Structure formats: C-alpha cells, structure tokens
Amino acid sequence: MLYSIKLKLTIWVLFIFSIIFTTLGFFLHYELSEIVIGSIDTHLHNEVQFIAGFLRVEDENIEVELSGVEVGEYAIPLSGHYYQIVLSDGRIIAKSPSLSIAGASLPVIKSDSVPSYQTIMGPEKKPLRLMAQSFKLSTDTVTIQAAESLENSYRILRSFGNIMLIIFPSIFILTGIGIFVITGWSLRAINTFSRKIEQITEMNLNERIEDKGMDRELQSLTVSFNTMMRRLEKSFSKQSRFLSDASHELKTPTSVIKSYCDVTLGRERTPAEYQETIRIIEKMANEMSDIINRILEVSRLEDKTFSLKFSNVDLMDIMKNVMRMLEPFALSRGIKINLSCQEININGDRERLIEVFTNILDNAIKYNKSNGRVDIEAGSREGWAVISVADTGIGISEAERERIFDRFYRVDASRSVVAGSGLGLSIVRAIVNAHDGRVEVESKIGEGSRFQVFLPLLPVRTKA
Ligand code: ADP
C-alpha cells in the first residue's frame, strides 16, 4: 500500500499541512492571549492611576475619597473586579465593596513604583489578573492593587482553541480526501497505459496511445511510449523481413537443386550427365553456404556483444591485399584496377576491414561494364582516412542509393547482371560504423559509382 504514489503524496501533503497548521495554531493562540491579557493589564493600569488620584494626606493620615470608584462592578460582591489599598506595614486601608461585602481581600503584594502584574487565584477561586503599584506620599508609601477576573479572557481563548480543534481537523481531513481523489484522478491515465501495454502483442505493434486531452505531464510519457512502439514495430518488421528475405534467397538455389535432382533421377543417366548435375548442385550449395555465412555475419555484427580486434593497421597494405585477391576476377571480366595509395595507419580490425574493401571492390568489378576500370585512391583528409573506390559500371539511381545498404536489398537492374545476396553492403556499413566511420556513395546511372569509406585517423575507442 505504501508503494502507492497516491498515498505517498497524500501522507506527504498532510504531514506538511499538520506542521504548518500546528505552528500557526500555537502562534495565533499565543498572540491572542497576549492581546487579551495586554488589554486587561492596560485597563488595570488605568484603574490604579485613577484610584491614586483619590489619595490625600490629612493631619499626617492618609485618606482616600473613594465614593467615585465604589460603583459598577466594584460594588457587586465577588464580581471579579477588585481593588485594595495597602500601607507599607501591610494594613489594608481601603478595598472595593466587591471584596469588603464578601469579607475577602486580595493577597498583599509588595511592589515598587514600577507597576507589577501577575496572575493569581482570586477569592472566588477563579484566576485573576492583579496589578500592584506603589505611590510615595509624604507620610508613607501606599500600594494600590487592582485585579480583574480572567474568566472571560480564558473563555475567549478556550473558544478560539475549540474552533481551531474543529476547523483544523476538518480542513485536514478534507485536504487529505481531496488530494487522494485528485491524484487518483490524475493518475488514471497511467491505468490506460498499463491496460494498453498489457494488450500489446506482436500482432498489434501498430497501436498508439492518443495524447489528445491528456494532462501535459503525461503527454511526454505518451510521446515516449509511442516512439518506443514505433521503434519496436520497425525493428520487428525488420526482423520478419530479414527472415522472409533470407528464406527467399535460399529458396532459389534449393529449388534449382531439387529440380536437377528430379530431372536427373527421372531416368538412367550417363556418368557425364551425373557429373554435370553434381557440379550444378555443388555450385548451388556453395551459393547457399555463402548466403548462410553472410546471414550469420550480419547477425553477429548486429549482436551488441560482437567485438572488433583493434590494432594498428596500414590501409595501403590492406588495399594491396584485397586487390591481389580480386585481380583474377577483374581480369576475367577485362577490368583494369588502378591503385593510388600512400601509407595510412589507423586503429582498426584488419580482418573486418579486408572484408569491407573486398565487398566494395567485388561490387565495383561485378557491376562494371566489360573492359571497364576501377580506380582506388587512399589518402587522408581532416582527421579521416578516406578510401575511394570508383568504377565505370552501371551506376545506382539516387532513389536506390540509401537502400543498397539495407539487408538483402538488390537493385532490380543488378539481378539480371550478376548473382548476389544483397548482404555485402549491410555488412560493410556495420563494420565501418563499428570503427566510428561512415560510407558515402556518389553515382551516375550508366557512368559509374564511387564508394568512399571514411575511417578516423586517431585511435578509436576499443570495443569490449
Ligand atoms: P550484392 O552485391 O550481393 O547484391 P550488396 O549489398 O553488396 O549485395 O549490394 C547491394 C546492391 O547495391 C547490389 O545488388 C547492387 O544493386 C547495388 N550495388 C552495389 N555496388 C554497386 C556498384 N559498384 N555499382 C552499381 N550497383 C551497385
């Protein structure tokens, strides 16, 4: 349950809320009591000054003319409003009728000329606010004490506390419910996501989540999800195309083998006929083995765990090697190969790079005109080793130029010219990419093509 976003958010907000409101409650209560008690203190101070105005010294005696203050609350017994006047020896010379009628008095509190305030228990056993201040007269020092019940003030503070105790928990509960409901409501789109995800199989990878009307925060999640689905769909269809293309490529030699076997075994044959059939079967088997090897090569290259064996290699040496291997094939077609190369050292996988340039040069011969030419140049440019292989062949249209790097892709015109698997250039691109390089093609239909391989001159990072 605690793993719910809804609950965590609610608990967190309520925690913050309770800290803020408890602090605020205490602060307001403190401020209110300061105001209430402060106003009582002001009132008591005024009363004491007022009573002090009635003090007289006559014939060495202190007299008080109190008829002016023996009215109102002071006249009602134990009303909670009291005063008394005390001499320095502790004798009470006057007190309010509210005290004297009830035969009560206030505790005598020593004071000086600065007013002092305190809260005491009154004669009616209820809290009183008491102020005492001394006045120096010619014969003696007189202390005037005035007191007022704190009952009303305490009632106000209690009411305030009760209101707080009702309002705050109510707000607390309502906020909690509100946040719980709102977060649940906002997160409902996530349920839509999980339902959609549950329904996804390889059959409906084209499904997308509608982002219209979705909360802005969830829109980016929807976009990412849809992008991921698009990628999955693409890679899935690439995989199944790969499978069907591979089967298709293997189908032709298999059918040839089968039909030759059927025809040859249909009746008794001469040894020469059997030999001819076996030669054709051998040719087809070689073709199939070549296709299978290339398929395995492509899969290996796409496997994230494949690794290159990096070392310092000389591209001129590699190109000479490749040329030597393919020269007999070129001669058989009357094609001349020109190599113009300087020594270029790079960090690369020698065997894989031989594979790259064998594929490119093989294509330059295969798709060339009889008695054509292939020019190989190797040099360096702006931090790159650049190897260019230009032929005088059939050329590649602009529309096909990117697609020739796709697995099994073959330009229709080439199919009639020469046999092939359509895997060579996809292997080339995978290997060059793994070297952090790139392949570029320029071509003109009927005039020829130029393949340029760019490999970094500086040491590339070693692949694990
Ligand atoms: P393959 O040569 O086995 O068909 P590749 O992947 O090497 O496969 O090449 C893919 C396609 O690109 C070829 O079928 C051909 O149509 C085209 N192609 C490659 N190199 C050349 C070239 N030098 N001239 C013309 N077309 C080419």
Coordinates of C-alpha atoms and ligand atoms in Angstrom, one line a residue:
M1 CA 0.0 0.0 0.0
L2 CA 2.9 2.4 0.8
Y3 CA 4.1 1.9 -2.7
S4 CA 1.2 3.9 -4.0
I5 CA 2.0 7.3 -5.4
K6 CA -1.4 8.5 -4.3
L7 CA -0.9 7.5 -0.7
K8 CA 2.6 8.8 -0.5
L9 CA 1.6 12.2 -1.9
T10 CA -1.4 12.4 0.5
I11 CA 0.7 11.5 3.5
W12 CA 3.4 14.0 2.5
V13 CA 1.0 16.9 2.0
L14 CA -0.8 16.1 5.2
F15 CA 2.5 15.9 7.1
I16 CA 3.5 19.4 5.8
F17 CA 0.0 20.6 6.4
S18 CA -0.1 19.4 10.0
I19 CA 3.3 21.0 10.8
I20 CA 2.2 24.4 9.3
F21 CA -1.2 24.4 11.0
T22 CA 0.0 23.3 14.4
T23 CA 2.7 26.0 14.3
L24 CA 0.1 28.5 13.1
G25 CA -2.4 27.4 15.8
F26 CA 0.1 27.8 18.6
F27 CA 1.3 31.2 17.2
L28 CA -2.3 32.6 16.9
H29 CA -3.2 31.3 20.4
Y30 CA -0.1 33.0 21.9
E31 CA -0.8 36.2 20.0
L32 CA -4.4 36.3 21.0
S33 CA -3.6 35.7 24.7
E34 CA -1.0 38.5 24.6
I35 CA -3.7 40.8 23.1
V36 CA -6.4 39.8 25.7
I37 CA -4.1 39.9 28.7
G38 CA -2.5 43.1 27.5
S39 CA -5.8 44.8 27.2
I40 CA -6.7 43.7 30.8
D41 CA -3.3 45.0 32.0
T42 CA -3.9 48.4 30.3
H43 CA -7.3 48.6 31.9
L44 CA -5.9 47.7 35.4
H45 CA -3.1 50.3 35.0
N46 CA -5.7 53.0 34.2
E47 CA -7.8 51.9 37.2
V48 CA -4.8 52.1 39.5
Q49 CA -3.9 55.6 38.2
F50 CA -7.5 56.6 38.7
I51 CA -7.6 55.4 42.3
A52 CA -4.3 57.0 43.0
G53 CA -5.9 60.3 42.2
F54 CA -8.1 60.0 45.3
L55 CA -5.3 59.6 47.8
R56 CA -4.8 62.5 50.3
V57 CA -2.7 63.2 53.3
E58 CA -4.6 65.0 56.1
D59 CA -3.2 65.6 59.5
E60 CA -0.4 63.1 58.9
N61 CA -3.1 60.5 58.0
I62 CA -3.7 59.1 54.6
E63 CA -7.3 59.5 53.5
V64 CA -9.0 58.2 50.4
E65 CA -12.1 59.6 48.9
L66 CA -13.4 56.6 47.1
S67 CA -17.1 57.3 46.5
G68 CA -16.2 57.9 42.8
V69 CA -15.0 54.3 42.3
E70 CA -17.4 52.4 44.5
V71 CA -19.9 51.9 41.7
G72 CA -20.5 49.4 38.9
E73 CA -18.6 46.1 39.0
Y74 CA -16.7 47.3 42.1
A75 CA -20.0 47.4 44.0
I76 CA -21.1 43.9 43.3
P77 CA -19.8 41.2 45.7
L78 CA -17.1 38.9 44.2
S79 CA -17.8 40.4 40.8
G80 CA -14.2 39.7 39.7
H81 CA -13.3 43.4 39.7
Y82 CA -11.4 44.4 42.8
Y83 CA -9.0 46.9 44.3
Q84 CA -7.4 47.4 47.7
I85 CA -5.1 50.0 49.1
V86 CA -2.3 48.8 51.4
L87 CA 0.0 50.7 53.7
S88 CA 3.7 49.9 54.0
D89 CA 3.1 48.0 57.2
G90 CA 0.6 45.7 55.4
R91 CA -2.6 47.3 56.8
I92 CA -5.4 47.5 54.2
I93 CA -6.9 50.9 54.5
A94 CA -9.5 50.5 51.7
K95 CA -10.9 47.9 49.4
S96 CA -13.6 47.7 46.8
P97 CA -17.1 46.8 48.1
S98 CA -16.9 43.7 45.8
L99 CA -14.3 42.4 48.3
S100 CA -15.4 44.0 51.6
I101 CA -19.1 42.9 51.4
A102 CA -17.8 39.3 50.9
G103 CA -15.3 39.8 53.7
A104 CA -12.5 38.9 51.3
S105 CA -9.3 40.5 50.4
L106 CA -6.5 40.2 47.8
P107 CA -3.2 38.8 48.8
V108 CA -0.9 41.7 49.8
I109 CA 1.8 42.0 47.3
K110 CA 4.9 44.2 47.8
S111 CA 5.6 46.4 44.9
D112 CA 7.6 49.5 44.0
S113 CA 6.8 52.5 41.8
V114 CA 7.0 50.4 38.7
P115 CA 3.7 48.5 38.1
S116 CA 3.9 44.7 38.5
Y117 CA 1.5 42.3 37.1
Q118 CA 0.7 38.7 38.0
T119 CA -1.9 36.0 37.7
I120 CA -3.3 34.7 41.0
M121 CA -6.2 32.7 42.4
G122 CA -9.0 35.1 43.4
P123 CA -11.2 34.9 46.4
E124 CA -13.9 33.3 44.3
K125 CA -11.4 30.6 43.4
K126 CA -11.1 31.8 39.9
P127 CA -8.0 33.2 38.2
L128 CA -7.4 36.9 38.5
R129 CA -5.0 39.3 36.8
L130 CA -3.5 41.5 39.5
M131 CA -1.6 44.7 39.2
A132 CA 0.2 46.4 42.1
Q133 CA 2.0 49.8 42.1
S134 CA 3.4 51.8 45.0
F135 CA 3.0 55.6 45.4
K136 CA 5.2 57.6 47.8
L137 CA 3.2 60.0 49.9
S138 CA 4.7 62.5 52.4
T139 CA 3.8 60.2 55.4
D140 CA 4.0 56.7 54.0
T141 CA 4.3 54.6 50.9
V142 CA 0.9 53.2 49.7
T143 CA 0.4 50.3 47.4
I144 CA -2.7 50.2 45.2
Q145 CA -3.7 46.7 44.0
A146 CA -6.3 46.3 41.3
A147 CA -7.5 43.0 39.9
E148 CA -9.8 41.7 37.2
S149 CA -11.1 38.2 36.6
L150 CA -9.5 36.3 33.8
E151 CA -12.6 34.2 33.3
N152 CA -13.9 36.0 30.2
S153 CA -10.4 36.1 28.6
Y154 CA -9.9 32.4 29.3
R155 CA -13.3 31.8 27.7
I156 CA -12.3 33.7 24.6
L157 CA -9.0 31.7 24.4
R158 CA -10.8 28.4 25.0
S159 CA -13.4 29.2 22.2
F160 CA -10.5 30.0 19.9
G161 CA -8.8 26.7 20.8
N162 CA -12.1 24.8 20.3
I163 CA -12.6 26.5 16.9
M164 CA -9.1 25.5 15.9
L165 CA -9.7 22.0 17.1
I166 CA -12.8 21.7 14.9
I167 CA -11.6 23.7 11.9
F168 CA -8.1 22.3 11.5
P169 CA -9.0 18.6 11.6
S170 CA -11.9 19.3 9.2
I171 CA -9.6 21.1 6.8
F172 CA -7.0 18.3 7.4
I173 CA -9.5 15.5 6.5
L174 CA -11.0 17.4 3.5
T175 CA -7.5 18.2 2.2
G176 CA -6.5 14.5 2.6
I177 CA -9.6 13.3 0.8
G178 CA -9.2 16.0 -1.9
I179 CA -5.5 15.1 -2.6
F180 CA -6.3 11.4 -2.6
V181 CA -9.1 11.9 -5.1
I182 CA -7.3 14.4 -7.3
T183 CA -4.1 12.3 -7.5
G184 CA -6.1 9.2 -8.2
W185 CA -8.0 11.1 -10.9
S186 CA -4.7 12.5 -12.4
L187 CA -3.0 9.1 -12.4
R188 CA -5.9 7.3 -14.1
A189 CA -4.1 7.8 -17.4
I190 CA -1.4 5.5 -16.1
N191 CA -4.0 2.8 -15.9
T192 CA -4.8 3.5 -19.5
F193 CA -1.1 3.0 -20.2
S194 CA -0.9 -0.3 -18.3
R195 CA -4.1 -1.6 -20.0
K196 CA -2.6 -0.7 -23.4
I197 CA 0.7 -2.3 -22.6
E198 CA -1.0 -5.5 -21.4
Q199 CA -2.8 -5.7 -24.7
I200 CA 0.3 -5.4 -26.8
T201 CA 1.4 -8.5 -28.7
E202 CA 3.5 -8.8 -31.9
M203 CA 0.1 -8.7 -33.7
N204 CA -0.8 -5.1 -32.7
L205 CA 2.6 -3.3 -32.5
N206 CA 0.9 -0.6 -34.7
E207 CA -1.2 0.5 -31.7
R208 CA -0.6 4.0 -30.3
I209 CA -1.9 5.9 -27.3
E210 CA -4.0 9.0 -28.1
D211 CA -2.3 12.0 -26.4
K212 CA -5.2 14.4 -27.1
G213 CA -6.9 15.5 -23.9
M214 CA -4.1 14.0 -21.8
D215 CA -2.6 16.0 -19.0
R216 CA 0.5 17.9 -20.1
E217 CA 2.8 15.9 -17.7
L218 CA 1.6 12.7 -19.2
Q219 CA 1.8 13.9 -22.8
S220 CA 5.6 13.5 -22.9
L221 CA 5.2 9.9 -21.5
T222 CA 2.7 9.2 -24.2
V223 CA 5.0 10.6 -26.9
S224 CA 7.9 8.5 -25.5
F225 CA 5.7 5.4 -25.3
N226 CA 4.5 5.9 -28.9
T227 CA 8.1 6.5 -30.1
M228 CA 9.2 3.3 -28.4
M229 CA 6.3 1.4 -30.1
R230 CA 7.3 2.9 -33.4
R231 CA 10.8 1.7 -32.9
L232 CA 9.6 -1.8 -31.8
E233 CA 7.3 -2.1 -34.7
K234 CA 10.1 -1.1 -37.1
S235 CA 12.6 -3.5 -35.6
F236 CA 10.0 -6.3 -35.5
S237 CA 9.1 -5.8 -39.2
K238 CA 12.8 -5.6 -40.0
Q239 CA 13.3 -8.9 -38.3
S240 CA 10.5 -10.6 -40.1
R241 CA 11.6 -9.1 -43.4
F242 CA 15.0 -10.4 -42.7
L243 CA 13.6 -13.8 -42.1
S244 CA 11.4 -13.8 -45.2
D245 CA 14.3 -12.4 -47.3
A246 CA 16.7 -15.0 -46.1
S247 CA 14.2 -17.8 -46.8
H248 CA 13.6 -16.2 -50.2
E249 CA 17.3 -16.1 -51.1
L250 CA 17.8 -19.7 -50.0
K251 CA 14.7 -20.8 -52.0
T252 CA 16.2 -20.3 -55.4
P253 CA 19.3 -22.5 -55.0
T254 CA 17.2 -25.1 -53.1
S255 CA 14.6 -25.2 -56.0
V256 CA 17.4 -25.5 -58.6
I257 CA 19.0 -28.4 -56.6
K258 CA 15.6 -30.1 -56.3
S259 CA 14.6 -29.7 -59.9
Y260 CA 18.0 -31.0 -61.1
C261 CA 17.7 -34.0 -58.8
D262 CA 14.2 -34.7 -60.0
V263 CA 15.2 -34.5 -63.7
T264 CA 18.4 -36.5 -63.3
L265 CA 16.8 -39.2 -61.2
G266 CA 13.8 -39.4 -63.6
R267 CA 15.7 -41.9 -65.8
E268 CA 19.1 -43.6 -66.2
R269 CA 21.8 -41.1 -66.9
T270 CA 25.3 -41.3 -68.4
P271 CA 28.2 -40.6 -66.0
A272 CA 28.9 -37.3 -67.7
E273 CA 25.3 -36.2 -67.1
Y274 CA 25.5 -37.2 -63.4
Q275 CA 28.8 -35.3 -63.2
E276 CA 27.1 -32.2 -64.7
T277 CA 24.2 -32.4 -62.2
I278 CA 26.6 -32.8 -59.3
R279 CA 28.6 -29.8 -60.5
I280 CA 25.4 -27.7 -60.5
I281 CA 24.4 -29.0 -57.1
E282 CA 27.9 -28.1 -55.8
K283 CA 27.6 -24.6 -57.3
M284 CA 24.2 -24.1 -55.7
A285 CA 25.4 -25.5 -52.4
N286 CA 28.4 -23.0 -52.4
E287 CA 26.0 -20.2 -53.1
M288 CA 23.7 -21.3 -50.2
S289 CA 26.7 -21.6 -47.9
D290 CA 27.8 -18.1 -49.0
I291 CA 24.4 -16.7 -48.2
I292 CA 24.2 -18.5 -44.8
N293 CA 27.7 -17.3 -43.9
R294 CA 26.7 -13.8 -44.7
I295 CA 23.5 -14.1 -42.8
L296 CA 25.5 -15.3 -39.8
E297 CA 27.9 -12.5 -40.3
V298 CA 25.1 -9.9 -40.3
S299 CA 23.6 -11.4 -37.2
R300 CA 26.9 -11.4 -35.4
L301 CA 27.5 -7.8 -36.4
E302 CA 24.1 -6.8 -35.0
D303 CA 24.7 -8.6 -31.8
K304 CA 25.7 -6.0 -29.2
T305 CA 28.3 -8.3 -27.8
F306 CA 30.3 -8.6 -31.1
S307 CA 33.8 -7.2 -30.7
L308 CA 36.5 -5.9 -33.0
K309 CA 40.1 -6.8 -32.6
F310 CA 41.7 -3.4 -32.8
S311 CA 45.4 -3.0 -33.8
N312 CA 47.5 -0.5 -35.8
V313 CA 46.8 -1.4 -39.4
D314 CA 48.1 0.1 -42.7
L315 CA 45.3 0.7 -45.1
M316 CA 47.7 0.6 -48.1
D317 CA 48.7 -2.9 -47.1
I318 CA 45.0 -3.9 -46.8
M319 CA 44.1 -2.4 -50.2
K320 CA 47.0 -4.2 -51.9
N321 CA 45.9 -7.5 -50.3
V322 CA 42.3 -7.0 -51.4
M323 CA 43.4 -6.1 -54.9
R324 CA 45.6 -9.2 -55.2
M325 CA 42.7 -11.4 -54.2
L326 CA 40.3 -9.9 -56.7
E327 CA 42.6 -9.3 -59.6
P328 CA 41.9 -12.7 -61.3
F329 CA 38.2 -11.9 -61.2
A330 CA 38.8 -8.4 -62.6
L331 CA 41.0 -9.8 -65.4
S332 CA 38.3 -12.4 -66.2
R333 CA 36.0 -9.5 -67.0
G334 CA 38.7 -7.4 -68.7
I335 CA 38.6 -4.8 -66.0
K336 CA 41.6 -2.8 -65.0
I337 CA 42.3 -1.8 -61.4
N338 CA 44.4 1.3 -60.6
L339 CA 45.6 1.7 -57.1
S340 CA 47.0 5.0 -55.9
C341 CA 47.7 4.8 -52.3
Q342 CA 50.0 6.2 -49.6
E343 CA 50.8 4.5 -46.3
I344 CA 47.9 5.3 -43.8
N345 CA 48.0 3.9 -40.3
I346 CA 44.7 3.7 -38.4
N347 CA 43.4 1.8 -35.4
G348 CA 41.2 -1.0 -36.8
D349 CA 40.3 -4.6 -37.1
R350 CA 42.4 -5.9 -40.1
E351 CA 40.2 -8.9 -41.0
R352 CA 37.0 -6.9 -40.9
L353 CA 38.5 -4.1 -42.9
I354 CA 39.6 -6.6 -45.6
E355 CA 36.0 -7.8 -45.6
V356 CA 34.8 -4.2 -46.1
F357 CA 37.1 -3.5 -49.1
T358 CA 36.6 -6.9 -50.6
N359 CA 32.8 -6.3 -50.7
I360 CA 33.2 -2.9 -52.2
L361 CA 35.8 -3.9 -54.8
D362 CA 33.9 -7.1 -55.7
N363 CA 30.8 -4.9 -56.4
A364 CA 32.9 -2.4 -58.4
I365 CA 34.0 -5.4 -60.6
K366 CA 30.6 -7.2 -60.6
Y367 CA 28.6 -4.2 -61.6
N368 CA 31.1 -2.8 -64.1
K369 CA 31.0 -2.9 -67.8
S370 CA 33.3 -5.4 -69.6
N371 CA 36.7 -3.8 -70.1
G372 CA 35.8 -1.2 -67.6
R373 CA 38.1 0.4 -64.9
V374 CA 38.2 0.6 -61.2
D375 CA 40.3 3.4 -59.5
I376 CA 41.2 3.0 -55.9
E377 CA 42.6 6.0 -54.0
A378 CA 43.6 6.2 -50.4
G379 CA 44.6 9.4 -48.6
S380 CA 43.8 11.4 -45.5
R381 CA 41.6 14.4 -45.1
E382 CA 40.7 16.5 -42.0
G383 CA 41.4 13.7 -39.4
W384 CA 39.9 11.0 -41.6
A385 CA 41.5 8.2 -43.7
V386 CA 39.5 8.3 -46.9
I387 CA 39.5 5.3 -49.3
S388 CA 37.7 5.8 -52.5
V389 CA 36.7 3.0 -55.0
A390 CA 35.4 4.4 -58.3
D391 CA 34.1 2.2 -61.1
T392 CA 32.8 2.7 -64.6
G393 CA 29.8 0.5 -64.1
I394 CA 26.0 0.6 -64.4
G395 CA 25.6 3.2 -61.6
I396 CA 22.9 3.5 -58.9
S397 CA 19.9 5.8 -59.1
E398 CA 19.5 8.4 -56.4
A399 CA 16.4 6.7 -55.0
E400 CA 18.3 3.5 -54.5
R401 CA 21.5 5.0 -53.0
E402 CA 20.5 4.7 -49.4
R403 CA 18.6 1.4 -49.8
I404 CA 21.5 -0.6 -51.1
F405 CA 22.8 -0.7 -47.5
D406 CA 19.7 -2.5 -46.3
R407 CA 19.9 -6.2 -45.8
F408 CA 19.0 -8.3 -48.9
Y409 CA 18.3 -5.2 -50.9
R410 CA 19.4 -5.5 -54.6
V411 CA 18.7 -3.0 -57.3
D412 CA 16.5 -4.8 -59.9
A413 CA 18.8 -4.0 -62.7
S414 CA 21.7 -5.8 -61.0
R415 CA 19.7 -9.0 -60.5
S416 CA 19.8 -9.7 -64.2
V417 CA 23.6 -8.7 -64.4
V418 CA 25.0 -10.9 -61.6
A419 CA 24.1 -13.2 -58.7
G420 CA 24.4 -11.8 -55.2
S421 CA 22.8 -11.9 -51.8
G422 CA 22.2 -8.2 -51.1
L423 CA 24.0 -8.6 -47.8
G424 CA 27.5 -7.3 -48.7
L425 CA 26.9 -3.5 -48.2
S426 CA 24.9 -4.0 -45.0
I427 CA 28.0 -5.9 -43.6
V428 CA 30.2 -3.0 -44.9
R429 CA 28.2 -0.4 -43.2
A430 CA 28.0 -2.3 -39.9
I431 CA 31.8 -2.8 -39.8
V432 CA 32.6 0.8 -40.8
N433 CA 30.1 2.1 -38.2
A434 CA 31.8 -0.1 -35.5
H435 CA 35.0 1.7 -36.4
D436 CA 33.2 5.1 -35.8
G437 CA 33.5 5.8 -39.6
R438 CA 31.0 6.2 -42.4
V439 CA 30.4 5.2 -46.0
E440 CA 29.3 7.6 -48.8
V441 CA 28.2 6.9 -52.3
E442 CA 28.2 9.1 -55.4
S443 CA 26.9 7.7 -58.7
K444 CA 25.6 8.4 -62.1
I445 CA 23.4 5.9 -64.0
G446 CA 25.3 4.4 -66.9
E447 CA 28.6 6.1 -65.9
G448 CA 29.7 4.5 -62.7
S449 CA 29.8 4.8 -58.9
R450 CA 32.2 6.0 -56.3
F451 CA 32.1 4.4 -52.8
Q452 CA 34.1 6.4 -50.2
V453 CA 34.9 5.0 -46.8
F454 CA 35.9 7.4 -44.0
L455 CA 37.8 6.0 -41.0
P456 CA 39.1 8.1 -38.1
L457 CA 42.8 8.6 -38.2
L458 CA 43.1 9.0 -34.5
P459 CA 42.8 5.8 -32.4
V460 CA 39.2 4.9 -31.9
R461 CA 37.9 3.6 -28.6
T462 CA 38.4 -0.1 -28.2
K463 CA 35.2 -2.0 -28.3
A464 CA 34.9 -4.5 -25.5
Ligands
ADP1 P1 25.1 -8.0 -53.7 O1 26.2 -7.4 -54.4 O2 25.3 -9.3 -53.1 O3 23.8 -7.9 -54.5 P2 25.5 -5.8 -51.9 O4 24.9 -5.5 -50.6 O5 26.9 -5.8 -52.0 O6 24.8 -7.1 -52.4 O7 24.9 -4.6 -52.9 C1 23.6 -4.3 -52.9 C2 23.1 -3.8 -54.2 O8 23.7 -2.5 -54.4 C3 23.6 -4.6 -55.3 O9 22.7 -5.7 -55.6 C4 23.6 -3.6 -56.5 O10 22.3 -3.5 -57.0 C5 24.0 -2.3 -55.8 N1 25.4 -2.0 -56.0 C6 26.4 -2.2 -55.1 N2 27.6 -1.8 -55.5 C7 27.4 -1.3 -56.8 C8 28.2 -0.7 -57.7 N3 29.5 -0.5 -57.6 N4 27.6 -0.3 -58.9 C9 26.3 -0.5 -59.1 N5 25.5 -1.0 -58.2 C10 26.0 -1.5 -57.0

